[in-house]
CSV table of C-alpha atoms in Angstrom, one decimal:
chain,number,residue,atom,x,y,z
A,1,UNK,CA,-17.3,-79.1,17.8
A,2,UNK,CA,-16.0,-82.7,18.6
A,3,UNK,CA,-19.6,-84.9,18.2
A,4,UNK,CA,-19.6,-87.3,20.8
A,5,UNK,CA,-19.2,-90.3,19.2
A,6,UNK,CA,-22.4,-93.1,18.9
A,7,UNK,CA,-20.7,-96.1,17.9
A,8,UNK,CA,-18.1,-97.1,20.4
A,9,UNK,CA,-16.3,-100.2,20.2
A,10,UNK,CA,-17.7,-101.4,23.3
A,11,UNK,CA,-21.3,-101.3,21.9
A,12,UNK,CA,-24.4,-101.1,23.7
A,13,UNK,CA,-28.3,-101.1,23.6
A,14,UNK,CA,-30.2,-97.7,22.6
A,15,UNK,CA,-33.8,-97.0,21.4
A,16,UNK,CA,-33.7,-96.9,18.0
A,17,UNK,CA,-36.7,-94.6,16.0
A,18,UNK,CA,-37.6,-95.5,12.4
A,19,UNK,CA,-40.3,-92.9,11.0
A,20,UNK,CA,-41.5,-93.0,7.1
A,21,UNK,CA,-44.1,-90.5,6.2
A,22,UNK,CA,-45.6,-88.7,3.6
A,23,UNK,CA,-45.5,-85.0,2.8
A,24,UNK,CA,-47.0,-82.5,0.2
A,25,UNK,CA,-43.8,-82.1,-2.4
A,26,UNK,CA,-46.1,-79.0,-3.6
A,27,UNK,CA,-45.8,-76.9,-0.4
A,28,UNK,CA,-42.9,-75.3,0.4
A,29,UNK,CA,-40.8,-76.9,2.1
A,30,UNK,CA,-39.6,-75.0,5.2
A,31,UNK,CA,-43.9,-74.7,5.9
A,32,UNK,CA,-43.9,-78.5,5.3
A,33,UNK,CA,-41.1,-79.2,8.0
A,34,UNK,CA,-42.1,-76.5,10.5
A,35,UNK,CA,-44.3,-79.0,12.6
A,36,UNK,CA,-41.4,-81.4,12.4
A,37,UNK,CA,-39.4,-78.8,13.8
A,38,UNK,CA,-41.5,-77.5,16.3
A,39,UNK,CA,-42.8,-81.2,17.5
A,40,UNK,CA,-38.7,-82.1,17.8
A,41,UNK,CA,-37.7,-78.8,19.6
A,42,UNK,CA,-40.4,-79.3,22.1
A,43,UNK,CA,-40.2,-82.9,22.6
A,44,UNK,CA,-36.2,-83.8,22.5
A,45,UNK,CA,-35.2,-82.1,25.7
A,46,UNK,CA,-31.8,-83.8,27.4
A,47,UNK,CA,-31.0,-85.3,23.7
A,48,UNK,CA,-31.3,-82.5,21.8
A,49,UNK,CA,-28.5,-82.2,18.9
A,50,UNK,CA,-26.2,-79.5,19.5
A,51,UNK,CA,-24.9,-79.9,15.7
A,52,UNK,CA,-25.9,-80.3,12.3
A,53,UNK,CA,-24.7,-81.7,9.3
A,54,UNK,CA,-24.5,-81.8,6.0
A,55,UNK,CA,-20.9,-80.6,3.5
A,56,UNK,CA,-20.3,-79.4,7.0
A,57,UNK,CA,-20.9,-79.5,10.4
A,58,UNK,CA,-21.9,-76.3,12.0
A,59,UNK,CA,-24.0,-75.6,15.5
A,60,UNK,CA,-27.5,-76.7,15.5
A,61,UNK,CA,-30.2,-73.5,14.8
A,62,UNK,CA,-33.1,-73.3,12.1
A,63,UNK,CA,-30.6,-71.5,9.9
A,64,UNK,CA,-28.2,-74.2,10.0
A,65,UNK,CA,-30.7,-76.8,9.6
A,66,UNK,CA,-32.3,-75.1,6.7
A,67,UNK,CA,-28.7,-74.2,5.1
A,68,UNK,CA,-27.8,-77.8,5.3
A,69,UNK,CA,-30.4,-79.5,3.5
A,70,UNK,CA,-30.2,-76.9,0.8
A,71,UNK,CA,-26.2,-77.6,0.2
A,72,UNK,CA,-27.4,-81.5,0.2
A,73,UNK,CA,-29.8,-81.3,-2.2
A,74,UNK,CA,-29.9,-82.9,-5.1
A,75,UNK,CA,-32.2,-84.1,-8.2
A,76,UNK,CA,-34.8,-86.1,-6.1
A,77,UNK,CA,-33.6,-85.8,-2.3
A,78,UNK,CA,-32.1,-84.4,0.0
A,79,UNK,CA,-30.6,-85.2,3.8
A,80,UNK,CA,-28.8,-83.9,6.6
A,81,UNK,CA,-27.6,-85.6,9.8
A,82,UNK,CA,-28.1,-84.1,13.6
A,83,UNK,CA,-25.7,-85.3,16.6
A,84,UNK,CA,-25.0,-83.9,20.2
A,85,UNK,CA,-21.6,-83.5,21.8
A,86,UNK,CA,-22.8,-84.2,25.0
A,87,UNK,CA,-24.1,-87.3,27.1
A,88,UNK,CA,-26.0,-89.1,26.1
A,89,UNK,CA,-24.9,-89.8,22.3
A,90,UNK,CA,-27.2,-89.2,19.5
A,91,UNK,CA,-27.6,-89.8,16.1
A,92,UNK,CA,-30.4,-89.0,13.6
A,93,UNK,CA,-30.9,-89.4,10.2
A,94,UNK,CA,-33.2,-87.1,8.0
A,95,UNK,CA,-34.1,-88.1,4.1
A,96,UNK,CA,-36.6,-86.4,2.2
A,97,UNK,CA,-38.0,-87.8,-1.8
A,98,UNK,CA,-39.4,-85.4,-4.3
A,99,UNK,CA,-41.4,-86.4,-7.3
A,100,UNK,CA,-41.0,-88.3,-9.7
A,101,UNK,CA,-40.4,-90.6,-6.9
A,102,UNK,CA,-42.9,-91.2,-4.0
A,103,UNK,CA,-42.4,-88.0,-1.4
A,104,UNK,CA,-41.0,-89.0,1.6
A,105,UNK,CA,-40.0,-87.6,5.0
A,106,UNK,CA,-37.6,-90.8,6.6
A,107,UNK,CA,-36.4,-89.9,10.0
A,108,UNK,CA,-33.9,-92.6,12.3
A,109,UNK,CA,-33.1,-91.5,15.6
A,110,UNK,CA,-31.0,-93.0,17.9
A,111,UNK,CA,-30.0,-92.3,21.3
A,112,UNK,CA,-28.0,-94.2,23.5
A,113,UNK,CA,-28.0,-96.0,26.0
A,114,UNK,CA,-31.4,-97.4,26.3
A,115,UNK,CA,-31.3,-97.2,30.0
A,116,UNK,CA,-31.6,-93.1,29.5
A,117,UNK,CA,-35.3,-93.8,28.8
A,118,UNK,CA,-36.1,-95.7,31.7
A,119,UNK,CA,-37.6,-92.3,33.2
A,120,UNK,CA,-41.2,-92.3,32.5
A,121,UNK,CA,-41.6,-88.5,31.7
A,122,UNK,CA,-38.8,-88.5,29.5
A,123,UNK,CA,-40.4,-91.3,27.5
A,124,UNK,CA,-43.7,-89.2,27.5
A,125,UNK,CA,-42.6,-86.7,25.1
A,126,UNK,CA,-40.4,-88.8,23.4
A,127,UNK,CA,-44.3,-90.1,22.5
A,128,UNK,CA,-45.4,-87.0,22.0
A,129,UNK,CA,-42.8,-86.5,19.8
A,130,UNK,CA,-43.6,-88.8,17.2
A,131,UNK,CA,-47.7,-88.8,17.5
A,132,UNK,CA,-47.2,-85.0,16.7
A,133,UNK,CA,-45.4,-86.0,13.6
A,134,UNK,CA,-47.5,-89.0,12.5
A,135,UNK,CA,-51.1,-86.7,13.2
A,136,UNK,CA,-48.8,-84.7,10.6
A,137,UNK,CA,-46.9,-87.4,8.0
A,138,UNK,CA,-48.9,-90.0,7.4
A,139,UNK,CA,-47.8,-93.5,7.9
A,140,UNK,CA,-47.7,-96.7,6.7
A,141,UNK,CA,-46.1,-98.3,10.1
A,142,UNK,CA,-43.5,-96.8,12.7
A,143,UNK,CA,-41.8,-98.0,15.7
A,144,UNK,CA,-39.4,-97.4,18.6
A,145,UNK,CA,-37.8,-100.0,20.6
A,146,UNK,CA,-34.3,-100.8,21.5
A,147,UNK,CA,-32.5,-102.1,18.6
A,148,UNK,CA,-31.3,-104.9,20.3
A,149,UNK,CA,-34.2,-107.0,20.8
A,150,UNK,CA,-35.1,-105.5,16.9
A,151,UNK,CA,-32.6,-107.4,15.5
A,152,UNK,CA,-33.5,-110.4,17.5
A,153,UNK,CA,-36.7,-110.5,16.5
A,154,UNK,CA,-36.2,-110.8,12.6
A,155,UNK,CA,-39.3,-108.9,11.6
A,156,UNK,CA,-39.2,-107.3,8.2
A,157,UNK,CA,-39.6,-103.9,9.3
A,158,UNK,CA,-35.9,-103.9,10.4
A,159,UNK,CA,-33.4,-106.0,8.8
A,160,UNK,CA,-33.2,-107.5,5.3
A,161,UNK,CA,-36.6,-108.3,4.5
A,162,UNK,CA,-38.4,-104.6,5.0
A,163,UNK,CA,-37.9,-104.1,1.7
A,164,UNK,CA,-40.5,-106.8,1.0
A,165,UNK,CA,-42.7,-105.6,4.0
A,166,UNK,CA,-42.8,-102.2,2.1
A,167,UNK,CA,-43.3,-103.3,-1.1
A,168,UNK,CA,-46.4,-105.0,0.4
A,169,UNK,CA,-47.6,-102.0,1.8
A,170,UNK,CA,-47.1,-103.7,5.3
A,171,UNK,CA,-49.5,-106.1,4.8
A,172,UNK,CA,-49.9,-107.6,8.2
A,173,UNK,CA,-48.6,-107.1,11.6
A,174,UNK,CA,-45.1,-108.8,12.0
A,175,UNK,CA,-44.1,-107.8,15.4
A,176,UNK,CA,-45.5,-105.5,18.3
A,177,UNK,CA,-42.5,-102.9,19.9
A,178,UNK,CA,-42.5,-100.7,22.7
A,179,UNK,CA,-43.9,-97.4,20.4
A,180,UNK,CA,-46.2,-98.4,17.2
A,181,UNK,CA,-47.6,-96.4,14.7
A,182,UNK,CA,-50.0,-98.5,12.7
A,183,UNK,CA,-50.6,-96.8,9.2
A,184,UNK,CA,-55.0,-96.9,8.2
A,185,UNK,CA,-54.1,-100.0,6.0
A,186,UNK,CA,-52.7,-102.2,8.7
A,187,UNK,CA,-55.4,-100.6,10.9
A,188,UNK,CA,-57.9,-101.6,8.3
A,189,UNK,CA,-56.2,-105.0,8.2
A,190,UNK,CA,-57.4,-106.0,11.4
A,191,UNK,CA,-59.8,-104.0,12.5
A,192,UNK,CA,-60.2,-100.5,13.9
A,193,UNK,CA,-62.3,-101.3,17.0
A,194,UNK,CA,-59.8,-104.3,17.3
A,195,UNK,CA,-56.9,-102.0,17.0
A,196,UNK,CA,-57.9,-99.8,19.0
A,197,UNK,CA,-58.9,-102.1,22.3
A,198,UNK,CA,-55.6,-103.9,22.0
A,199,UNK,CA,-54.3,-104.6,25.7
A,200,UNK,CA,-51.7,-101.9,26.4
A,201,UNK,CA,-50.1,-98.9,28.1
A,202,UNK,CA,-51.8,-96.3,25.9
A,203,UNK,CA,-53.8,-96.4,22.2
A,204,UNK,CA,-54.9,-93.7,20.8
A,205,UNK,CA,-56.4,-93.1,17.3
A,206,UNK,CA,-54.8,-90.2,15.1
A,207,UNK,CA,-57.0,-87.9,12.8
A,208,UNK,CA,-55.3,-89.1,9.9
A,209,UNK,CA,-56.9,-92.6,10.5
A,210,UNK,CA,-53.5,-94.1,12.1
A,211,UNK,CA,-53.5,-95.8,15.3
A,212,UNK,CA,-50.4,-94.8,17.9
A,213,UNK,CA,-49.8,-97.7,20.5
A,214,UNK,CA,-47.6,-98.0,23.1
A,215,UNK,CA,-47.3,-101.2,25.0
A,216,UNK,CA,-45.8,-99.8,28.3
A,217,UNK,CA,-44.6,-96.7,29.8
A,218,UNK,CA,-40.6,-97.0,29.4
A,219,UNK,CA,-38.6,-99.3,26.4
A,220,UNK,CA,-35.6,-99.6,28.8
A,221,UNK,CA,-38.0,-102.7,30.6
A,222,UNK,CA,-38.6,-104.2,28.0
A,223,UNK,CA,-37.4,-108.0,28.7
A,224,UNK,CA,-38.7,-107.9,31.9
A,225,UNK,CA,-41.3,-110.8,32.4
A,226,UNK,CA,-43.9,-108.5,32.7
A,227,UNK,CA,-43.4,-106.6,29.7
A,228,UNK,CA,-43.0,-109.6,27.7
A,229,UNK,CA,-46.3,-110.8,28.4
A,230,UNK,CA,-47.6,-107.5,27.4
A,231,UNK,CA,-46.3,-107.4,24.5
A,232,UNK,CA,-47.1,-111.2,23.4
A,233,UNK,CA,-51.3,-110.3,24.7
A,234,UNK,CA,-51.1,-107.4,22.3
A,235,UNK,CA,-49.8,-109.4,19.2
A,236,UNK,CA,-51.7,-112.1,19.6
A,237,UNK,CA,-54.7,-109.7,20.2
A,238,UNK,CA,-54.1,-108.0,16.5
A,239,UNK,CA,-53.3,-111.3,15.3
A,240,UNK,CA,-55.1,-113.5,16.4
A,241,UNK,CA,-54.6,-116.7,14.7
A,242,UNK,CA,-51.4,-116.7,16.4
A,243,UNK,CA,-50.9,-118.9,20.1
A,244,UNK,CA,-50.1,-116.6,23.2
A,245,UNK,CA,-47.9,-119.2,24.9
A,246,UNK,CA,-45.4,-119.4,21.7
A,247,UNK,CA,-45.4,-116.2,20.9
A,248,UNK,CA,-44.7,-115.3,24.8
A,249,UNK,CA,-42.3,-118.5,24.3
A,250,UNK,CA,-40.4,-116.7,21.7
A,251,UNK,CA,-40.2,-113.4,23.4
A,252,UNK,CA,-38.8,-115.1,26.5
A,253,UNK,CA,-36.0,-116.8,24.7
A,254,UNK,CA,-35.3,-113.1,23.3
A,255,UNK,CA,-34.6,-111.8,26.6
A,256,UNK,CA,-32.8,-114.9,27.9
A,257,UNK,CA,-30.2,-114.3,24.7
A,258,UNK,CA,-30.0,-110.5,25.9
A,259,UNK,CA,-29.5,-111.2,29.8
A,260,UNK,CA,-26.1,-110.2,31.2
A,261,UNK,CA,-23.2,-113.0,31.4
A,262,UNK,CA,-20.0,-113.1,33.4
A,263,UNK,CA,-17.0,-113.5,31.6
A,264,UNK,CA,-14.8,-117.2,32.6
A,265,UNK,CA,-12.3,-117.0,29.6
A,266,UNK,CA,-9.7,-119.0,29.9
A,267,UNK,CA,-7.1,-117.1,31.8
A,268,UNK,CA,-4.5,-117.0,29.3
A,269,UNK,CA,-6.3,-116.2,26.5
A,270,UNK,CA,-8.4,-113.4,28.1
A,271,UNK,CA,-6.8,-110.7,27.2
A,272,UNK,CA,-7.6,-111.5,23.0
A,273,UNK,CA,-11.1,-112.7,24.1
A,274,UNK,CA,-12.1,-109.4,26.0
A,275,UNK,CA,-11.5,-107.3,22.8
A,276,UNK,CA,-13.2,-110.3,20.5
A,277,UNK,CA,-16.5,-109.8,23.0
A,278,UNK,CA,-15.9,-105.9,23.1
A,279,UNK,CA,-16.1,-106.1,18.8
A,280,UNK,CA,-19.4,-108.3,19.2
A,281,UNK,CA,-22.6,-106.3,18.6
A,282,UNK,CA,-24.9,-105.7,21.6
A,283,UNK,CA,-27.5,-107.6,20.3
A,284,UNK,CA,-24.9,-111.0,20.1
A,285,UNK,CA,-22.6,-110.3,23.0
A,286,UNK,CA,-23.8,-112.4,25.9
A,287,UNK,CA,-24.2,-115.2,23.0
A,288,UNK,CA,-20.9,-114.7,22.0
A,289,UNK,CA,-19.1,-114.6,26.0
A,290,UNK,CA,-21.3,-118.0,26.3
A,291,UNK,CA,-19.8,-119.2,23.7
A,292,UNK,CA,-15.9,-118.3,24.1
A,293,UNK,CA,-16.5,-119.1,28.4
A,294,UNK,CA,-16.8,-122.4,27.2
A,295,UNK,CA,-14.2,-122.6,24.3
A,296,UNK,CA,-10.8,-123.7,25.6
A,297,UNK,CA,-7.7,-123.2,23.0
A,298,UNK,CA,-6.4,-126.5,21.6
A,299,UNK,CA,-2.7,-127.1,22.3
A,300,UNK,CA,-0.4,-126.3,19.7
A,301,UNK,CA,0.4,-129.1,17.7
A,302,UNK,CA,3.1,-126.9,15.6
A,303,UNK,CA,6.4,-128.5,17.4
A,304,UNK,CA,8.7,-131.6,17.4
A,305,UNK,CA,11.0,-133.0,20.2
A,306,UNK,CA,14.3,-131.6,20.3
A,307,UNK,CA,16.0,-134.6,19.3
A,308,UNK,CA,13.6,-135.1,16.0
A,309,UNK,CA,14.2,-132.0,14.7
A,310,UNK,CA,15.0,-131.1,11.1
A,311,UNK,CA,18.8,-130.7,10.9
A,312,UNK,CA,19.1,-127.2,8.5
A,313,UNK,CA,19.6,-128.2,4.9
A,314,UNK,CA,20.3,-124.3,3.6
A,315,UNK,CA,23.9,-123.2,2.4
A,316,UNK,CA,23.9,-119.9,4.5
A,317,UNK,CA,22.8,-120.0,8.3
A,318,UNK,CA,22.8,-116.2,9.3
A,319,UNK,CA,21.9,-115.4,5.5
A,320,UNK,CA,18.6,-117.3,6.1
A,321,UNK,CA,18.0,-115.8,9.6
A,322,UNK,CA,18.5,-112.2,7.9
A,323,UNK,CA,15.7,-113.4,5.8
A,324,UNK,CA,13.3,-114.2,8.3
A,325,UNK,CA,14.3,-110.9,9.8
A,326,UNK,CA,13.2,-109.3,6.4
A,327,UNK,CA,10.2,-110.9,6.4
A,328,UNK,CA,9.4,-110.3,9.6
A,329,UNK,CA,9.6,-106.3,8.7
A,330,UNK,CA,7.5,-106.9,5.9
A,331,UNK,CA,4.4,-107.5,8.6
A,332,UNK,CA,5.4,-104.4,10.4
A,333,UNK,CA,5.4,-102.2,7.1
A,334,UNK,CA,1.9,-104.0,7.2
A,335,UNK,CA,0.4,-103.6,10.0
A,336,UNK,CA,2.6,-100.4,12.0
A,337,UNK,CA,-0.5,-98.2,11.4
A,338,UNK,CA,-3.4,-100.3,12.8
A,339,UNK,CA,-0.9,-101.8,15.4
A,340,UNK,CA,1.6,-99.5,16.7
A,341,UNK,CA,3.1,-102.4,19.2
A,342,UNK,CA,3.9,-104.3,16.0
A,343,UNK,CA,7.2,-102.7,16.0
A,344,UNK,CA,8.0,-103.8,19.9
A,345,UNK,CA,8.1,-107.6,18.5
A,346,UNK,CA,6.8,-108.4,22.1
A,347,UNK,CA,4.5,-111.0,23.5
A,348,UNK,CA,2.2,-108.6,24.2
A,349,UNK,CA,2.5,-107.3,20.2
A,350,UNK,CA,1.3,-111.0,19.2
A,351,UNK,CA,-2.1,-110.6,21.1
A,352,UNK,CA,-2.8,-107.4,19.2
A,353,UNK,CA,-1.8,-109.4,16.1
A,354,UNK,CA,-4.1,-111.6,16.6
A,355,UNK,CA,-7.1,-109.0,17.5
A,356,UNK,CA,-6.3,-107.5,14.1
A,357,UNK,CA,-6.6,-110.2,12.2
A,358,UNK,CA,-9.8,-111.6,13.8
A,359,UNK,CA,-11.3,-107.5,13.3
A,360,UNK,CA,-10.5,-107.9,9.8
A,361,UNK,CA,-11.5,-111.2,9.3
A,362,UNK,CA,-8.5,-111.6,7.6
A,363,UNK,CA,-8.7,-114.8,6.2
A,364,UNK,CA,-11.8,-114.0,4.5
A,365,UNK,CA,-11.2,-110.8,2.9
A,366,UNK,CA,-8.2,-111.1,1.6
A,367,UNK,CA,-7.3,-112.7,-1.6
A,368,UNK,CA,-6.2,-116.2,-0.7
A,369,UNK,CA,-2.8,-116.6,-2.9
A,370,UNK,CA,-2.5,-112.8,-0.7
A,371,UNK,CA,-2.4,-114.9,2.1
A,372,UNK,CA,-0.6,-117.7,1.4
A,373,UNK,CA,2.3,-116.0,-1.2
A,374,UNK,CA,2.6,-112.9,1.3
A,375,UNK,CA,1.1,-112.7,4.6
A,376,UNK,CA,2.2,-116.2,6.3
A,377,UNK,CA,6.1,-116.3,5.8
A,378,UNK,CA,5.7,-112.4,7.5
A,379,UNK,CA,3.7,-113.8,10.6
A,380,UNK,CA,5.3,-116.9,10.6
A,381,UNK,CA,8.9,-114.8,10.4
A,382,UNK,CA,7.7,-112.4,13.1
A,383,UNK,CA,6.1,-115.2,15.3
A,384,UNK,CA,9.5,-117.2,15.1
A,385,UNK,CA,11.3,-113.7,15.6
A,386,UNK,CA,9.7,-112.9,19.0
A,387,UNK,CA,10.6,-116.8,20.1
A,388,UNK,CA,14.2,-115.8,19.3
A,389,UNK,CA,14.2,-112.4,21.4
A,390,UNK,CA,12.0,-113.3,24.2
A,391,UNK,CA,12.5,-117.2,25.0
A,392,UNK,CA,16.4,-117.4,23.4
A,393,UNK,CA,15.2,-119.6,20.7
A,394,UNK,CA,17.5,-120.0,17.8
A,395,UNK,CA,16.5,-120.8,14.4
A,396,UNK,CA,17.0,-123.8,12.0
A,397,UNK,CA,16.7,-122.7,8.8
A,398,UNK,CA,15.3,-125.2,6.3
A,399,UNK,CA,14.8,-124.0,2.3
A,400,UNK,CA,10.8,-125.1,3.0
A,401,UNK,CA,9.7,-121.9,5.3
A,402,UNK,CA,6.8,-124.4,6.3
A,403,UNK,CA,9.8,-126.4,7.8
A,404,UNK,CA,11.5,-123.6,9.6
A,405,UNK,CA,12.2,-124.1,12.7
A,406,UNK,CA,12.7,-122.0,16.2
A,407,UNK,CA,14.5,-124.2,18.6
A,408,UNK,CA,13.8,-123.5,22.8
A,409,UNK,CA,14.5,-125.8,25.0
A,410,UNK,CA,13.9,-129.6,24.5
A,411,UNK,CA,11.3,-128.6,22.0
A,412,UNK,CA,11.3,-126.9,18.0
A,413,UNK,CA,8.5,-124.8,17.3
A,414,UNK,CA,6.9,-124.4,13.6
A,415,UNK,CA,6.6,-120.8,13.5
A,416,UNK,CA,5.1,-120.7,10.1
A,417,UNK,CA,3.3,-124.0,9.4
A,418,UNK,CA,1.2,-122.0,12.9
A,419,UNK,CA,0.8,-118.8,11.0
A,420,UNK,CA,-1.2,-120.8,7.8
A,421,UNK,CA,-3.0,-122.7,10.1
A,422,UNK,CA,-4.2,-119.5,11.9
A,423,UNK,CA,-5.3,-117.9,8.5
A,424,UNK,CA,-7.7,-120.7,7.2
A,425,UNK,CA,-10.9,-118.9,8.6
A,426,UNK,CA,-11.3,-116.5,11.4
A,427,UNK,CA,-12.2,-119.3,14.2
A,428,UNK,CA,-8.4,-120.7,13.1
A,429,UNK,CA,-7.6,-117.1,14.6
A,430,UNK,CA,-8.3,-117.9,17.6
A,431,UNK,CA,-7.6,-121.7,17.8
A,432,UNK,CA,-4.3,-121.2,16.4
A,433,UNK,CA,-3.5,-118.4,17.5
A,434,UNK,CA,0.5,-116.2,17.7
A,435,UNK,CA,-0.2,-115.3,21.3
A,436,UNK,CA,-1.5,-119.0,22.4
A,437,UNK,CA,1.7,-120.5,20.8
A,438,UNK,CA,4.0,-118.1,22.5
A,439,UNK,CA,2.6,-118.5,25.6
A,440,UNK,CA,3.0,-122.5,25.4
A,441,UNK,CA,6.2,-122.7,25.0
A,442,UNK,CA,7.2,-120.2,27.1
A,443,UNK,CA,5.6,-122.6,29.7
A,444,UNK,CA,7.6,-125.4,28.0
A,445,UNK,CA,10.5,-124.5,27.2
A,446,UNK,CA,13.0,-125.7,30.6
């Protein structure tokens, strides 16, 4: 069973479930998670998981299920993960506490895309879903919503501060999203005839004393104009010291940062800025093509005219070019498994250089004397190496590598005084990067 991957490189949006109740740690457990069970079987539908996991992955069934949180179990929790191998991907994430610490039933699904729930029935029971399980677990808060515009809208119940929102017990309303579950505190907080006449798709008040509300039938909508100013009436409706035109201000700007944008890269260096945008998460990615449609690469500044260059000062010509050639192996013994065209020593190679490092952040995580003792005379070598082979450069060796150089045409080129100005931070990655250089001179060089 080959689980259909989630993550992709080419991210995208999906509705994103995060669900924290409470459960009876006295009771057994398979009658404590039977309406979880039930609720989930009936509800899921098209994104049902077809597999389950925990040491192993096996077929989804109630046995399997069962068996797996019993081989995960340890002192105080346990956990298993559920996935599908069909469209569309899936991934949940089941936890449960035991005494001494708090019980605890946390549940993540996510299902992608987003646009899957754009089809009002199926949204229905995905509602169902989860007001069968918080009539059951009780909550403090809950949400759905597409993770996107989550991480845009730095409330503390997702991102780095929901440890302090649940410490506080989720002491006030931060943010409103397409499914809410309002746990009898927060209801308490602001009122339960307040709560429940909030301006929305559907409210609806649980027995347990929770509060399920759901701003408008689908999440896939949600930065449409008309959801927005849904969703900014019911926040400033639960709270309502705050002002309805900032708040619908701020939600507009959210949706403006997610919109769609064309890509205008700069012709040459598209093919390195494609895979830099196709890196950048969802939630950053129109940002990010803004940003790069505007950026244009500097022009090299790592050459001399012909007639200055550095006459070679080293004993041994060829020996010195054997060196370079050594070195210049050393970045393919580096590299050959994360970039197979490393061994072609091609133009095209140099681009998926450059991709690596900027992946990595290479010059970030990686020690600095690293860097500077090891990986630069390897790129520099291999940058000066594919000058050599594909523009019939020839080297003049100097015993400074920073003073190397690769002679084509009227012009020298600096292969490795380029290669340590590309590793001082990962914008020097692109700014400086192998590929850009190459392709410079290559225009320069009759």
């Amino acid at each position: 069973m080959k689980v259909l991957k989630f993550h992709s490189l080419k991210d995208e949006d999906y509705l994103q479930l995060s669900f924290e109740g409470a459960f009876d740690p006295q009771a057994p457990l398979e009658r404590e998670l039977e309406p979880f069970l039930q609720a989930f079987e009936t509800c899921a539908g098209e994104w049902m998981p077809d597999v389950v996991k925990g040491r192993r992955q096996r077929k989804y069934s109630r046995s399997s299920f069962w068996k797996a949180l019993e081989e995960q179990r340890e002192d105080n929790s346990t956990g298993l993960g559920l996935y599908r191998t069909q469209w569309p991907p899936l991934d949940i994430a089941l936890r449960l506490w035991f005494p001494p610490l708090p019980p605890e039933l946390r549940i993540f699904i996510s299902v992608k895309p987003l646009s899957f729930f754009a089809e009002e029935e199926r949204c229905r029971q995905f509602v169902e879903m989860v007001r069968l399980w918080a009539s059951r677990y009780p909550v403090a808060h809950t949400s759905a919503h597409g993770i996107d515009d989550m991480l845009l809208s730095g409330s503390p119940y997702f991102g780095r501060d929901e440890k302090t929102a649940r410490r506080d017990g989720f002491d006030k309303i931060y943010e409103v999203f397409w499914l809410n579950v309002f746990g009898p505190k927060l209801v308490e907080s602001v009122g339960r005839e307040r709560m429940l006449s909030t301006p929305a798709h559907r409210v609806e008040a649980l027995p347990n004393g929770s509060v399920l509300l759901v701003l408008w039938p689908t999440p896939a909508d949600f930065a449409s104009d008309a959801a927005r100013e849904v969703q900014a009436r019911a926040h400033v409706h639960l709270r309502p010291e705050l002002d309805y035109h900032t708040v619908l201000r701020s939600l507009r700007e959210r949706s403006a940062a997610l919109a769609p944008v064309e890509p205008h890269f700069h012709p040459d260096m598209a093919p390195l800025l494609s895979r830099v945008v196709d890196l950048t998460a969802s939630h950053q990615r129109s940002r990010k093509i803004t940003e790069l449609n505007a950026w244009r690469p500097p022009e090299p500044e790592e050459w001399l005219p012909a007639h200055a260059a550095l006459p070679s000062d080293v004993e041994d010509v060829e020996r010195a070019c054997a060196h370079y050639r050594s070195l210049a192996e050393h970045l393919v013994a580096l590299l050959h498994t994360d970039v197979p065209s490393v061994f072609e020593a091609s133009p095209a190679s140099l681009t998926d250089i450059d991709f690596y490092f900027w992946r990595e952040d290479f010059p970030s995580t990686r020690l600095r004397a690293n860097i500077d003792a090891h990986a630069v005379p390897a790129i520099g070598a291999y940058l000066g190496e594919v000058l050599v082979r594909h523009l019939g450069g020839r080297w003049i060796p100097r015993q400074k590598l920073e003073e190397s150089q690769v002679l084509v045409g009227n012009r020298v080129w600096l292969p490795f005084a380029r290669a340590c100005h590309s590793m001082r931070s990962r914008q020097s990655l692109l700014d400086s990067s192998l590929s850009w250089l190459f392709l410079v001179a290559s225009r320069l060089r009759s």
